[in-house]
Every structure is written in C-alpha cells, then in structure tokens.
PDB file of C-alpha atoms in Angstrom:
ATOM      1  CA  UNK Q  12     -20.195  29.199  11.750  1.00  0.00           C
ATOM      2  CA  UNK Q  13     -18.537  27.790   9.014  1.00  0.00           C
ATOM      3  CA  UNK Q  14     -20.955  25.520   7.214  1.00  0.00           C
ATOM      4  CA  UNK Q  15     -18.471  22.833   6.687  1.00  0.00           C
ATOM      5  CA  UNK Q  16     -18.809  21.850  11.084  1.00  0.00           C
ATOM      6  CA  UNK Q  17     -22.174  20.983  10.740  1.00  0.00           C
ATOM      7  CA  UNK Q  18     -20.947  17.696   7.826  1.00  0.00           C
ATOM      8  CA  UNK Q  19     -18.400  16.773   9.547  1.00  0.00           C
ATOM      9  CA  UNK Q  20     -20.444  16.032  13.282  1.00  0.00           C
ATOM     10  CA  UNK Q  21     -23.053  14.859  11.070  1.00  0.00           C
ATOM     11  CA  UNK Q  22     -20.411  12.386   9.786  1.00  0.00           C
ATOM     12  CA  UNK Q  23     -19.387  11.263  12.963  1.00  0.00           C
ATOM     13  CA  UNK Q  24     -22.927  11.329  15.069  1.00  0.00           C
ATOM     14  CA  UNK Q  25     -23.566   8.190  12.065  1.00  0.00           C
ATOM     15  CA  UNK Q  26     -20.626   6.099  12.065  1.00  0.00           C
ATOM     16  CA  UNK Q  27     -19.741   6.661  15.208  1.00  0.00           C
ATOM     17  CA  UNK Q  28     -15.906   6.560  15.030  1.00  0.00           C
ATOM     18  CA  UNK Q  29     -13.282   9.738  14.034  1.00  0.00           C
ATOM     19  CA  UNK Q  30     -10.869   8.248  12.158  1.00  0.00           C
ATOM     20  CA  UNK Q  31     -13.171   7.172   9.335  1.00  0.00           C
ATOM     21  CA  UNK Q  32     -14.968  10.229   9.795  1.00  0.00           C
ATOM     22  CA  UNK Q  33     -11.531  12.604   9.018  1.00  0.00           C
ATOM     23  CA  UNK Q  34     -11.229   9.914   6.418  1.00  0.00           C
ATOM     24  CA  UNK Q  35     -14.195  10.289   5.110  1.00  0.00           C
ATOM     25  CA  UNK Q  36     -13.738  13.745   4.873  1.00  0.00           C
ATOM     26  CA  UNK Q  37     -10.229  13.995   3.249  1.00  0.00           C
ATOM     27  CA  UNK Q  38      -8.503  15.836   7.077  1.00  0.00           C
ATOM     28  CA  UNK Q  39      -6.450  13.638   9.586  1.00  0.00           C
ATOM     29  CA  UNK Q  40      -8.043  12.976  12.658  1.00  0.00           C
ATOM     30  CA  UNK Q  41      -6.007  15.332  14.920  1.00  0.00           C
ATOM     31  CA  UNK Q  42      -8.423  18.611  13.102  1.00  0.00           C
ATOM     32  CA  UNK Q  43     -11.103  16.338  12.616  1.00  0.00           C
ATOM     33  CA  UNK Q  44     -11.271  16.134  16.481  1.00  0.00           C
ATOM     34  CA  UNK Q  45     -10.061  20.570  16.590  1.00  0.00           C
ATOM     35  CA  UNK Q  46     -12.985  20.576  14.166  1.00  0.00           C
ATOM     36  CA  UNK Q  47     -15.617  19.102  16.031  1.00  0.00           C
ATOM     37  CA  UNK Q  48     -14.121  20.591  19.566  1.00  0.00           C
ATOM     38  CA  UNK Q  49     -14.179  24.445  18.081  1.00  0.00           C
ATOM     39  CA  UNK Q  50     -18.143  23.514  16.848  1.00  0.00           C
ATOM     40  CA  UNK Q  51     -18.256  22.044  20.472  1.00  0.00           C
ATOM     41  CA  UNK Q  52     -16.981  25.980  21.649  1.00  0.00           C
ATOM     42  CA  UNK Q  53     -18.917  26.586  19.646  1.00  0.00           C
ATOM     43  CA  UNK Q  54     -22.957  25.399  20.364  1.00  0.00           C
ATOM     44  CA  UNK Q  55     -21.831  26.069  24.159  1.00  0.00           C
ATOM     45  CA  UNK Q  56     -22.250  22.044  24.999  1.00  0.00           C
ATOM     46  CA  UNK Q  57     -20.618  19.202  24.763  1.00  0.00           C
ATOM     47  CA  UNK Q  58     -22.255  16.308  22.227  1.00  0.00           C
ATOM     48  CA  UNK Q  59     -19.933  13.692  21.820  1.00  0.00           C
ATOM     49  CA  UNK Q  60     -19.460  11.354  25.197  1.00  0.00           C
ATOM     50  CA  UNK Q  61     -15.679   9.980  24.820  1.00  0.00           C
ATOM     51  CA  UNK Q  62     -16.110   8.488  27.786  1.00  0.00           C
ATOM     52  CA  UNK Q  63     -17.102   5.374  26.436  1.00  0.00           C
ATOM     53  CA  UNK Q  64     -16.218   4.059  22.740  1.00  0.00           C
ATOM     54  CA  UNK Q  65     -17.427   3.629  20.286  1.00  0.00           C
ATOM     55  CA  UNK Q  66     -17.630   7.791  21.496  1.00  0.00           C
ATOM     56  CA  UNK Q  67     -22.130   8.448  20.987  1.00  0.00           C
ATOM     57  CA  UNK Q  68     -24.112  11.776  20.607  1.00  0.00           C
ATOM     58  CA  UNK Q  69     -24.805  13.054  24.849  1.00  0.00           C
ATOM     59  CA  UNK Q  70     -28.234  14.724  24.584  1.00  0.00           C
ATOM     60  CA  UNK Q  71     -27.166  17.446  23.500  1.00  0.00           C
ATOM     61  CA  UNK Q  72     -25.293  15.763  20.050  1.00  0.00           C
ATOM     62  CA  UNK Q  73     -28.972  14.224  19.176  1.00  0.00           C
ATOM     63  CA  UNK Q  74     -30.791  17.099  19.762  1.00  0.00           C
ATOM     64  CA  UNK Q  75     -28.069  19.107  17.332  1.00  0.00           C
ATOM     65  CA  UNK Q  76     -27.997  16.619  15.606  1.00  0.00           C
ATOM     66  CA  UNK Q  77     -31.336  17.414  13.710  1.00  0.00           C
ATOM     67  CA  UNK Q  78     -31.610  21.348  13.909  1.00  0.00           C
ATOM     68  CA  UNK Q  79     -27.739  20.159  11.645  1.00  0.00           C
ATOM     69  CA  UNK Q  80     -29.301  17.535   9.197  1.00  0.00           C
ATOM     70  CA  UNK Q  81     -32.199  20.033   8.078  1.00  0.00           C
ATOM     71  CA  UNK Q  82     -30.252  22.785   8.342  1.00  0.00           C
ATOM     72  CA  UNK Q  83     -27.799  21.498   6.174  1.00  0.00           C
ATOM     73  CA  UNK Q  84     -30.565  19.336   4.014  1.00  0.00           C
ATOM     74  CA  UNK Q  85     -32.089  22.802   3.563  1.00  0.00           C
ATOM     75  CA  UNK Q  86     -28.613  24.952   2.398  1.00  0.00           C
ATOM     76  CA  UNK Q  87     -28.252  21.457  -0.661  1.00  0.00           C
ATOM     77  CA  UNK Q  88     -32.237  22.483  -1.216  1.00  0.00           C
ATOM     78  CA  UNK Q  89     -31.584  26.211  -1.656  1.00  0.00           C
ATOM     79  CA  UNK Q  90     -28.191  25.780  -3.742  1.00  0.00           C
ATOM     80  CA  UNK Q  91     -30.162  23.543  -5.468  1.00  0.00           C
ATOM     81  CA  UNK Q  92     -32.743  26.002  -6.388  1.00  0.00           C
ATOM     82  CA  UNK Q  93     -30.648  28.654  -7.178  1.00  0.00           C
ATOM     83  CA  UNK Q  94     -28.887  26.614  -9.871  1.00  0.00           C
ATOM     84  CA  UNK Q  95     -32.227  25.812 -11.647  1.00  0.00           C
ATOM     85  CA  UNK Q  96     -32.413  22.305 -10.706  1.00  0.00           C
ATOM     86  CA  UNK Q  97     -35.517  21.449 -10.344  1.00  0.00           C
ATOM     87  CA  UNK Q  98     -36.614  18.923  -7.550  1.00  0.00           C
ATOM     88  CA  UNK Q  99     -37.235  15.196  -8.588  1.00  0.00           C
ATOM     89  CA  UNK Q 100     -40.844  14.038  -6.768  1.00  0.00           C
ATOM     90  CA  UNK Q 101     -40.680  12.931  -3.554  1.00  0.00           C
ATOM     91  CA  UNK Q 102     -41.095   9.202  -4.262  1.00  0.00           C
ATOM     92  CA  UNK Q 103     -37.326   8.906  -6.413  1.00  0.00           C
ATOM     93  CA  UNK Q 104     -34.114   7.422  -4.389  1.00  0.00           C
ATOM     94  CA  UNK Q 105     -30.890   9.339  -5.654  1.00  0.00           C
ATOM     95  CA  UNK Q 106     -28.180   6.384  -6.083  1.00  0.00           C
ATOM     96  CA  UNK Q 107     -23.854   7.518  -4.878  1.00  0.00           C
ATOM     97  CA  UNK Q 108     -22.127   5.269  -7.555  1.00  0.00           C
ATOM     98  CA  UNK Q 109     -18.556   6.006  -8.745  1.00  0.00           C
ATOM     99  CA  UNK Q 110     -17.845   6.733 -12.638  1.00  0.00           C
ATOM    100  CA  UNK Q 111     -17.291   3.095 -14.029  1.00  0.00           C
ATOM    101  CA  UNK Q 112     -20.220   1.510 -13.167  1.00  0.00           C
ATOM    102  CA  UNK Q 113     -23.044   5.414 -13.894  1.00  0.00           C
ATOM    103  CA  UNK Q 114     -21.560   4.463 -17.539  1.00  0.00           C
ATOM    104  CA  UNK Q 115     -21.384   1.284 -18.177  1.00  0.00           C
ATOM    105  CA  UNK Q 116     -23.665  -0.681 -15.122  1.00  0.00           C
ATOM    106  CA  UNK Q 117     -26.190   0.921 -14.357  1.00  0.00           C
ATOM    107  CA  UNK Q 118     -27.910   1.684 -17.313  1.00  0.00           C
ATOM    108  CA  UNK Q 119     -28.341  -1.663 -18.355  1.00  0.00           C
ATOM    109  CA  UNK Q 120     -29.062  -2.996 -14.488  1.00  0.00           C
ATOM    110  CA  UNK Q 121     -32.367   0.484 -14.203  1.00  0.00           C
ATOM    111  CA  UNK Q 122     -33.677  -1.509 -18.212  1.00  0.00           C
ATOM    112  CA  UNK Q 123     -33.517  -4.838 -16.386  1.00  0.00           C
ATOM    113  CA  UNK Q 124     -35.380  -3.256 -13.136  1.00  0.00           C
ATOM    114  CA  UNK Q 125     -38.303  -1.155 -13.900  1.00  0.00           C
ATOM    115  CA  UNK Q 126     -39.482  -4.179 -16.361  1.00  0.00           C
ATOM    116  CA  UNK Q 127     -40.350  -5.163 -12.824  1.00  0.00           C
ATOM    117  CA  UNK Q 128     -40.353  -2.963 -10.383  1.00  0.00           C
ATOM    118  CA  UNK Q 129     -41.735  -0.120 -12.835  1.00  0.00           C
ATOM    119  CA  UNK Q 130     -41.292   3.729 -13.463  1.00  0.00           C
ATOM    120  CA  UNK Q 131     -38.212   4.373 -11.191  1.00  0.00           C
ATOM    121  CA  UNK Q 132     -37.162   7.768 -11.174  1.00  0.00           C
ATOM    122  CA  UNK Q 133     -33.801   8.671 -10.099  1.00  0.00           C
ATOM    123  CA  UNK Q 134     -30.508  10.365  -9.570  1.00  0.00           C
ATOM    124  CA  UNK Q 135     -26.859   9.599  -9.808  1.00  0.00           C
ATOM    125  CA  UNK Q 136     -23.968  11.091  -7.957  1.00  0.00           C
ATOM    126  CA  UNK Q 137     -20.841   9.718  -9.207  1.00  0.00           C
ATOM    127  CA  UNK Q 138     -17.569   9.704  -8.714  1.00  0.00           C
ATOM    128  CA  UNK Q 139     -14.242   7.980  -7.286  1.00  0.00           C
ATOM    129  CA  UNK Q 140     -14.986   4.835  -4.664  1.00  0.00           C
ATOM    130  CA  UNK Q 141     -14.423   7.071  -1.468  1.00  0.00           C
ATOM    131  CA  UNK Q 142     -16.490  10.519  -3.068  1.00  0.00           C
ATOM    132  CA  UNK Q 143     -19.862   7.931  -3.264  1.00  0.00           C
ATOM    133  CA  UNK Q 144     -18.897   6.113  -0.389  1.00  0.00           C
ATOM    134  CA  UNK Q 145     -19.140   9.963   1.832  1.00  0.00           C
ATOM    135  CA  UNK Q 146     -22.656  10.853   0.253  1.00  0.00           C
ATOM    136  CA  UNK Q 147     -24.065   7.335   0.899  1.00  0.00           C
ATOM    137  CA  UNK Q 148     -23.096   7.850   5.211  1.00  0.00           C
ATOM    138  CA  UNK Q 149     -23.812  11.377   4.713  1.00  0.00           C
ATOM    139  CA  UNK Q 150     -27.773  11.036   3.517  1.00  0.00           C
ATOM    140  CA  UNK Q 151     -26.633  12.549   0.537  1.00  0.00           C
ATOM    141  CA  UNK Q 152     -27.666   9.684  -1.433  1.00  0.00           C
ATOM    142  CA  UNK Q 153     -30.541   6.825  -1.063  1.00  0.00           C
ATOM    143  CA  UNK Q 154     -28.513   3.520  -2.114  1.00  0.00           C
ATOM    144  CA  UNK Q 155     -24.870   3.066  -2.454  1.00  0.00           C
ATOM    145  CA  UNK Q 156     -23.523   1.004  -4.889  1.00  0.00           C
ATOM    146  CA  UNK Q 157     -20.246   0.052  -5.629  1.00  0.00           C
ATOM    147  CA  UNK Q 158     -17.617  -2.775  -6.235  1.00  0.00           C
ATOM    148  CA  UNK Q 159     -16.327  -5.041  -3.729  1.00  0.00           C
ATOM    149  CA  UNK Q 160     -13.374  -7.455  -3.362  1.00  0.00           C
ATOM    150  CA  UNK Q 161     -12.381  -9.075   0.150  1.00  0.00           C
ATOM    151  CA  UNK Q 162      -8.639  -7.061  -0.278  1.00  0.00           C
ATOM    152  CA  UNK Q 163     -10.566  -4.219  -0.298  1.00  0.00           C
ATOM    153  CA  UNK Q 164     -13.478  -4.198   1.195  1.00  0.00           C
ATOM    154  CA  UNK Q 165     -15.653  -1.147   2.147  1.00  0.00           C
ATOM    155  CA  UNK Q 166     -16.103  -0.512   5.867  1.00  0.00           C
ATOM    156  CA  UNK Q 167     -20.078  -0.771   6.662  1.00  0.00           C
ATOM    157  CA  UNK Q 168     -21.617  -1.709   9.429  1.00  0.00           C
ATOM    158  CA  UNK Q 169     -23.686  -4.757   8.061  1.00  0.00           C
ATOM    159  CA  UNK Q 170     -26.993  -4.098  10.167  1.00  0.00           C
ATOM    160  CA  UNK Q 171     -27.398  -0.592   9.809  1.00  0.00           C
ATOM    161  CA  UNK Q 172     -26.317  -1.155   6.330  1.00  0.00           C
ATOM    162  CA  UNK Q 173     -27.821  -3.780   4.854  1.00  0.00           C
ATOM    163  CA  UNK Q 174     -26.613  -5.030   1.201  1.00  0.00           C
ATOM    164  CA  UNK Q 175     -27.324  -6.830  -1.514  1.00  0.00           C
ATOM    165  CA  UNK Q 176     -25.309  -8.465  -4.551  1.00  0.00           C
ATOM    166  CA  UNK Q 177     -26.037  -7.606  -7.474  1.00  0.00           C
ATOM    167  CA  UNK Q 178     -22.912  -9.339 -10.146  1.00  0.00           C
ATOM    168  CA  UNK Q 179     -19.394  -9.705 -11.034  1.00  0.00           C
ATOM    169  CA  UNK Q 180     -16.865  -7.253 -12.846  1.00  0.00           C
ATOM    170  CA  UNK Q 181     -13.907  -7.998 -13.639  1.00  0.00           C
ATOM    171  CA  UNK Q 182     -10.836  -6.143 -13.952  1.00  0.00           C
ATOM    172  CA  UNK Q 183      -8.811  -7.250 -16.541  1.00  0.00           C
ATOM    173  CA  UNK Q 184      -5.584  -5.647 -19.330  1.00  0.00           C
ATOM    174  CA  UNK Q 185      -6.845  -4.305 -22.193  1.00  0.00           C
ATOM    175  CA  UNK Q 186      -4.712  -2.318 -25.695  1.00  0.00           C
ATOM    176  CA  UNK Q 187      -5.569  -1.109 -29.306  1.00  0.00           C
ATOM    177  CA  UNK Q 188      -5.812  -3.610 -31.855  1.00  0.00           C
ATOM    178  CA  UNK Q 189      -2.529  -3.826 -34.225  1.00  0.00           C
ATOM    179  CA  UNK Q 190      -3.527  -4.691 -37.493  1.00  0.00           C
ATOM    180  CA  UNK Q 191      -4.079  -8.683 -37.173  1.00  0.00           C
ATOM    181  CA  UNK Q 192      -6.940  -8.085 -34.233  1.00  0.00           C
ATOM    182  CA  UNK Q 193      -4.386  -9.031 -32.021  1.00  0.00           C
ATOM    183  CA  UNK Q 194      -3.335  -6.204 -28.771  1.00  0.00           C
ATOM    184  CA  UNK Q 195      -1.230  -4.534 -29.512  1.00  0.00           C
ATOM    185  CA  UNK Q 196       0.697  -4.765 -26.303  1.00  0.00           C
ATOM    186  CA  UNK Q 197       0.312  -8.278 -24.822  1.00  0.00           C
ATOM    187  CA  UNK Q 198       1.937  -9.000 -21.121  1.00  0.00           C
ATOM    188  CA  UNK Q 199       4.165  -9.252 -18.448  1.00  0.00           C
ATOM    189  CA  UNK Q 200       6.544  -6.749 -21.413  1.00  0.00           C
ATOM    190  CA  UNK Q 201      10.097  -7.504 -22.134  1.00  0.00           C
ATOM    191  CA  UNK Q 202      13.168  -6.842 -20.763  1.00  0.00           C
ATOM    192  CA  UNK Q 203      14.906  -3.968 -22.005  1.00  0.00           C
ATOM    193  CA  UNK Q 204      11.415  -2.643 -23.446  1.00  0.00           C
ATOM    194  CA  UNK Q 205       9.026  -1.229 -20.703  1.00  0.00           C
ATOM    195  CA  UNK Q 206       5.185  -0.999 -21.848  1.00  0.00           C
ATOM    196  CA  UNK Q 207       3.631   2.332 -21.968  1.00  0.00           C
ATOM    197  CA  UNK Q 208       0.785   2.165 -18.786  1.00  0.00           C
ATOM    198  CA  UNK Q 209      -1.868   3.675 -18.714  1.00  0.00           C
ATOM    199  CA  UNK Q 210      -2.656   3.621 -14.314  1.00  0.00           C
ATOM    200  CA  UNK Q 211      -5.334   5.360 -12.361  1.00  0.00           C
ATOM    201  CA  UNK Q 212      -4.187   8.155 -10.220  1.00  0.00           C
ATOM    202  CA  UNK Q 213      -3.350   7.860  -6.531  1.00  0.00           C
ATOM    203  CA  UNK Q 214      -6.008   6.733  -3.751  1.00  0.00           C
ATOM    204  CA  UNK Q 215      -8.582   5.012  -6.876  1.00  0.00           C
ATOM    205  CA  UNK Q 216     -10.283   1.971  -5.885  1.00  0.00           C
ATOM    206  CA  UNK Q 217      -9.222   0.483  -9.238  1.00  0.00           C
ATOM    207  CA  UNK Q 218      -5.566   1.950  -8.579  1.00  0.00           C
ATOM    208  CA  UNK Q 219      -5.575  -0.498  -5.919  1.00  0.00           C
ATOM    209  CA  UNK Q 220      -7.078  -3.733  -7.431  1.00  0.00           C
ATOM    210  CA  UNK Q 221      -4.610  -3.596 -10.590  1.00  0.00           C
ATOM    211  CA  UNK Q 222      -1.463  -2.961  -7.851  1.00  0.00           C
ATOM    212  CA  UNK Q 223      -2.752  -5.901  -6.584  1.00  0.00           C
ATOM    213  CA  UNK Q 224      -3.060  -7.162  -9.787  1.00  0.00           C
ATOM    214  CA  UNK Q 225       0.246  -7.056 -11.119  1.00  0.00           C
ATOM    215  CA  UNK Q 226       2.146  -7.003  -7.079  1.00  0.00           C
ATOM    216  CA  UNK Q 227       0.625 -11.411  -7.418  1.00  0.00           C
ATOM    217  CA  UNK Q 228       2.152 -12.072 -11.132  1.00  0.00           C
ATOM    218  CA  UNK Q 229       3.879 -15.410 -11.643  1.00  0.00           C
ATOM    219  CA  UNK Q 230       6.560 -13.450 -14.009  1.00  0.00           C
ATOM    220  CA  UNK Q 231       7.525  -9.429 -14.103  1.00  0.00           C
ATOM    221  CA  UNK Q 232       6.135  -7.099 -15.582  1.00  0.00           C
ATOM    222  CA  UNK Q 233       7.655  -4.941 -17.552  1.00  0.00           C
ATOM    223  CA  UNK Q 234       5.271  -1.502 -17.665  1.00  0.00           C
ATOM    224  CA  UNK Q 235       6.475   1.929 -17.531  1.00  0.00           C
ATOM    225  CA  UNK Q 236       3.812   4.516 -16.269  1.00  0.00           C
ATOM    226  CA  UNK Q 237       2.985   7.163 -18.663  1.00  0.00           C
ATOM    227  CA  UNK Q 238       0.221   7.898 -17.649  1.00  0.00           C
ATOM    228  CA  UNK Q 239      -2.602   8.130 -14.960  1.00  0.00           C
ATOM    229  CA  UNK Q 240      -6.647   9.789 -14.237  1.00  0.00           C
ATOM    230  CA  UNK Q 241      -9.341   8.494 -12.196  1.00  0.00           C
ATOM    231  CA  UNK Q 242     -12.134   7.158 -14.596  1.00  0.00           C
ATOM    232  CA  UNK Q 243     -11.790   4.086 -16.383  1.00  0.00           C
ATOM    233  CA  UNK Q 244     -13.724   6.358 -18.764  1.00  0.00           C
ATOM    234  CA  UNK Q 245     -10.564   8.171 -19.669  1.00  0.00           C
ATOM    235  CA  UNK Q 246      -8.241   5.789 -20.005  1.00  0.00           C
ATOM    236  CA  UNK Q 247      -9.932   3.142 -22.469  1.00  0.00           C
ATOM    237  CA  UNK Q 248      -9.904   6.323 -24.296  1.00  0.00           C
ATOM    238  CA  UNK Q 249      -5.801   6.769 -24.414  1.00  0.00           C
ATOM    239  CA  UNK Q 250      -6.027   2.375 -25.561  1.00  0.00           C
ATOM    240  CA  UNK Q 251      -8.710   3.854 -28.360  1.00  0.00           C
ATOM    241  CA  UNK Q 252      -5.483   5.588 -28.934  1.00  0.00           C
ATOM    242  CA  UNK Q 253      -3.050   3.264 -29.155  1.00  0.00           C
ATOM    243  CA  UNK Q 254      -1.826   4.442 -26.077  1.00  0.00           C
ATOM    244  CA  UNK Q 255      -0.980   2.078 -24.560  1.00  0.00           C
ATOM    245  CA  UNK Q 256      -2.294  -0.693 -21.795  1.00  0.00           C
ATOM    246  CA  UNK Q 257      -4.985  -0.219 -19.110  1.00  0.00           C
ATOM    247  CA  UNK Q 258      -6.376  -2.514 -15.860  1.00  0.00           C
ATOM    248  CA  UNK Q 259     -10.775  -1.905 -17.489  1.00  0.00           C
ATOM    249  CA  UNK Q 260     -14.001  -3.519 -16.065  1.00  0.00           C
ATOM    250  CA  UNK Q 261     -14.961  -5.263 -18.896  1.00  0.00           C
ATOM    251  CA  UNK Q 262     -18.205  -3.629 -19.004  1.00  0.00           C
ATOM    252  CA  UNK Q 263     -16.939  -0.499 -20.045  1.00  0.00           C
ATOM    253  CA  UNK Q 264     -15.108  -1.665 -23.501  1.00  0.00           C
ATOM    254  CA  UNK Q 265     -18.015  -4.592 -24.249  1.00  0.00           C
ATOM    255  CA  UNK Q 266     -18.442  -2.430 -27.601  1.00  0.00           C
ATOM    256  CA  UNK Q 267     -14.987  -2.065 -28.032  1.00  0.00           C
ATOM    257  CA  UNK Q 268     -13.751  -5.671 -27.562  1.00  0.00           C
ATOM    258  CA  UNK Q 269     -17.025  -6.520 -30.565  1.00  0.00           C
ATOM    259  CA  UNK Q 270     -15.980  -3.268 -32.990  1.00  0.00           C
ATOM    260  CA  UNK Q 271     -12.594  -5.388 -32.578  1.00  0.00           C
ATOM    261  CA  UNK Q 272     -11.195  -1.640 -31.801  1.00  0.00           C
ATOM    262  CA  UNK Q 273     -10.205  -3.285 -28.173  1.00  0.00           C
ATOM    263  CA  UNK Q 274      -8.130  -7.293 -27.629  1.00  0.00           C
ATOM    264  CA  UNK Q 275      -6.912  -8.731 -24.220  1.00  0.00           C
ATOM    265  CA  UNK Q 276      -4.101  -7.500 -23.566  1.00  0.00           C
ATOM    266  CA  UNK Q 277      -3.202 -11.003 -21.133  1.00  0.00           C
ATOM    267  CA  UNK Q 278      -5.418 -13.428 -20.096  1.00  0.00           C
ATOM    268  CA  UNK Q 279      -7.252 -14.697 -17.528  1.00  0.00           C
ATOM    269  CA  UNK Q 280      -4.844 -14.633 -14.321  1.00  0.00           C
ATOM    270  CA  UNK Q 281      -3.773 -11.238 -15.022  1.00  0.00           C
ATOM    271  CA  UNK Q 282      -7.884 -10.488 -14.370  1.00  0.00           C
ATOM    272  CA  UNK Q 283      -9.946  -9.985 -11.241  1.00  0.00           C
ATOM    273  CA  UNK Q 284     -13.475 -10.317 -10.689  1.00  0.00           C
ATOM    274  CA  UNK Q 285     -14.687  -6.976  -8.839  1.00  0.00           C
ATOM    275  CA  UNK Q 286     -18.048  -7.795  -6.736  1.00  0.00           C
ATOM    276  CA  UNK Q 287     -21.029  -5.138  -7.546  1.00  0.00           C
ATOM    277  CA  UNK Q 288     -22.561  -4.514  -4.156  1.00  0.00           C
ATOM    278  CA  UNK Q 289     -25.934  -2.269  -4.264  1.00  0.00           C
ATOM    279  CA  UNK Q 290     -26.626  -0.756   0.475  1.00  0.00           C
ATOM    280  CA  UNK Q 291     -28.710   0.855   1.892  1.00  0.00           C
ATOM    281  CA  UNK Q 292     -28.866   2.581   5.555  1.00  0.00           C
ATOM    282  CA  UNK Q 293     -31.939   0.909   7.006  1.00  0.00           C
ATOM    283  CA  UNK Q 294     -31.930   4.338   9.048  1.00  0.00           C
ATOM    284  CA  UNK Q 295     -33.170   6.189   6.773  1.00  0.00           C
ATOM    285  CA  UNK Q 296     -35.625   3.393   4.719  1.00  0.00           C
ATOM    286  CA  UNK Q 297     -38.336   5.303   2.946  1.00  0.00           C
ATOM    287  CA  UNK Q 298     -41.067   4.347   0.704  1.00  0.00           C
ATOM    288  CA  UNK Q 299     -39.906   4.493  -2.263  1.00  0.00           C
ATOM    289  CA  UNK Q 300     -36.608   2.202  -0.622  1.00  0.00           C
ATOM    290  CA  UNK Q 301     -38.190  -0.079   0.499  1.00  0.00           C
ATOM    291  CA  UNK Q 302     -40.489  -1.349  -1.985  1.00  0.00           C
ATOM    292  CA  UNK Q 303     -37.032  -1.217  -3.862  1.00  0.00           C
ATOM    293  CA  UNK Q 304     -35.661  -3.351  -1.696  1.00  0.00           C
ATOM    294  CA  UNK Q 305     -38.448  -5.621  -1.317  1.00  0.00           C
ATOM    295  CA  UNK Q 306     -38.291  -5.963  -4.943  1.00  0.00           C
ATOM    296  CA  UNK Q 307     -34.043  -6.887  -5.063  1.00  0.00           C
ATOM    297  CA  UNK Q 308     -34.328  -9.047  -2.066  1.00  0.00           C
ATOM    298  CA  UNK Q 309     -36.373 -11.182  -3.720  1.00  0.00           C
ATOM    299  CA  UNK Q 310     -33.930 -11.601  -6.725  1.00  0.00           C
ATOM    300  CA  UNK Q 311     -30.357 -11.027  -5.604  1.00  0.00           C
ATOM    301  CA  UNK Q 312     -28.846 -12.655  -2.888  1.00  0.00           C
ATOM    302  CA  UNK Q 313     -27.285 -11.024   0.213  1.00  0.00           C
ATOM    303  CA  UNK Q 314     -23.704 -10.030   1.030  1.00  0.00           C
TER     304      UNK Q 314
END
C-alpha cells in the first residue's frame, strides 16, 4: 500500500474537509476523494461518514486513525535514523515556518524568548507558507509560525488552533544603491522604460501580497519581470547585484540598509503590513509546548 494514502487520510482527519485537504496535498478534490476511497477499499471498511457535513470519521475511521498515525510517525523516525539524524530531546519543539521568517525573524525572537523562558531545544521545518501549514496540520510539527494578511489569511479553525501575534513585518520594494546612495530603480518607473522586476514564483505567499500592492497602486507601474524565485533571500541577492527591484520583508534587509547597500525603491505607500502569527494545535498538547505557550500568552496578544 502507498503510505501516502495514510498521510492523505490523516490530513482529512485533521481538517474535516475534502477541499482543504486536497489543497494541502497538492491535488484536485476528485483525485483526493478517489485516494481516500482506495484506502477504504484496502482497509475493507468505511473510514469517513459522508452523510454528515462536515464529514467525520466513522468508528472504524477513529480506530484506524490511531494506527495510521503510529505507522507514519514510526516511518519518519526510521528515516531520520537511517539518515544519521540524532533525535532531539523529548522536550524539544518543532516549528513549521516559511524561509523568510526562519532566516530573519526567528533567530532574534528565539534569543529574546530564551532570556526569560530558558533553554528551548527546537527543530525548524522551513519551506513556503503552504508547506509549513501542511506540515503543521498533519502533525509533523508542534507549532506554526507564519505571515498573516487579512486578504490572504491562513485558514485554521480558531478553537482548535489558537494563535498569538508575535509582531508585524512590512513588505516593501528595494533596490541596490547608486553611487550617491539613492535607489538605482524606483517605482513606479516610466512609460517606455520599464523597471527590471524580480518577483516571487507563482503560488508563493509573498507573491500574492506583492501583487496586491501593485494592483492597488494609485499610479500605473511600469515593470518587466526578468526573474522569479520562491525565496526572499534569493531575490535579495539578485537585488544586491543590481539586477532589479523586488518586494522584500524589511527584516531580511536590515543589515544591507544599515550598510548602504540597499535602499527603498518607493515610499511607505508601496508597502504592506504583515502580521507574524504563532499557532498551536490544542489537541496535540505536550508539557514542553504547554509551558512555552503559557509563557508566550502572557506576553503576546491572542489572534
């Protein structure tokens, strides 16, 4: 049996939605439904009660869920052992988060937390926002750290997945500096002379926010996309080399701004605020997570 079917089933058990689980698993809903049916045929029992909305697990589904979760966890542990990874202490916590936050926000935030909370053994699963959410809801990680914007919210059920607001990040356009410290490229550009634009790949969360900024701009933009990348760090390196203008989280360019290597390629009107949220799964609590959450909840507002 394809073990991916077990992961599909566990995703559906977590979300209670064929549509959302299909999105998380990068497939169409009909294809996802067929995979769940194939698993039920292999098991020889109905695992999902489709007569109610939202669909829920049958008695057999609840029983199978426990075994499926154990099998998937055992396989992941075996893979880690074969790859030579030393398991972290039992009290460690796994964070799922996008690359931009892993490289810029998280290290400084962790230093601040350790000053008051103490030692915090942790493991990071960095990827794009979609993959981070998927790893979290499927139980691969204890906590989810991600961006939030009202126009592009992360859809999590509030009671099951309580959250905290850790801070605010701004996405702004940046350019390499010319000899006088001014931006080499500045929005909105000129007709007939489009600015070289370095954009995020289709599907990237920050791509949708950058598109939102450009769509709402009062003045028409004159841009010609010449490069794309999933990661803000990759775009920043291209900007540093003078290849064009890109929208980047402020925290990722703080050092380059201070050193005069980069400059904003537009005023504040070309920026957008992003919340930085931390989520937990109330159904998968463990002592280390409970202790950290109590510490953080006393210092940060709830979502």
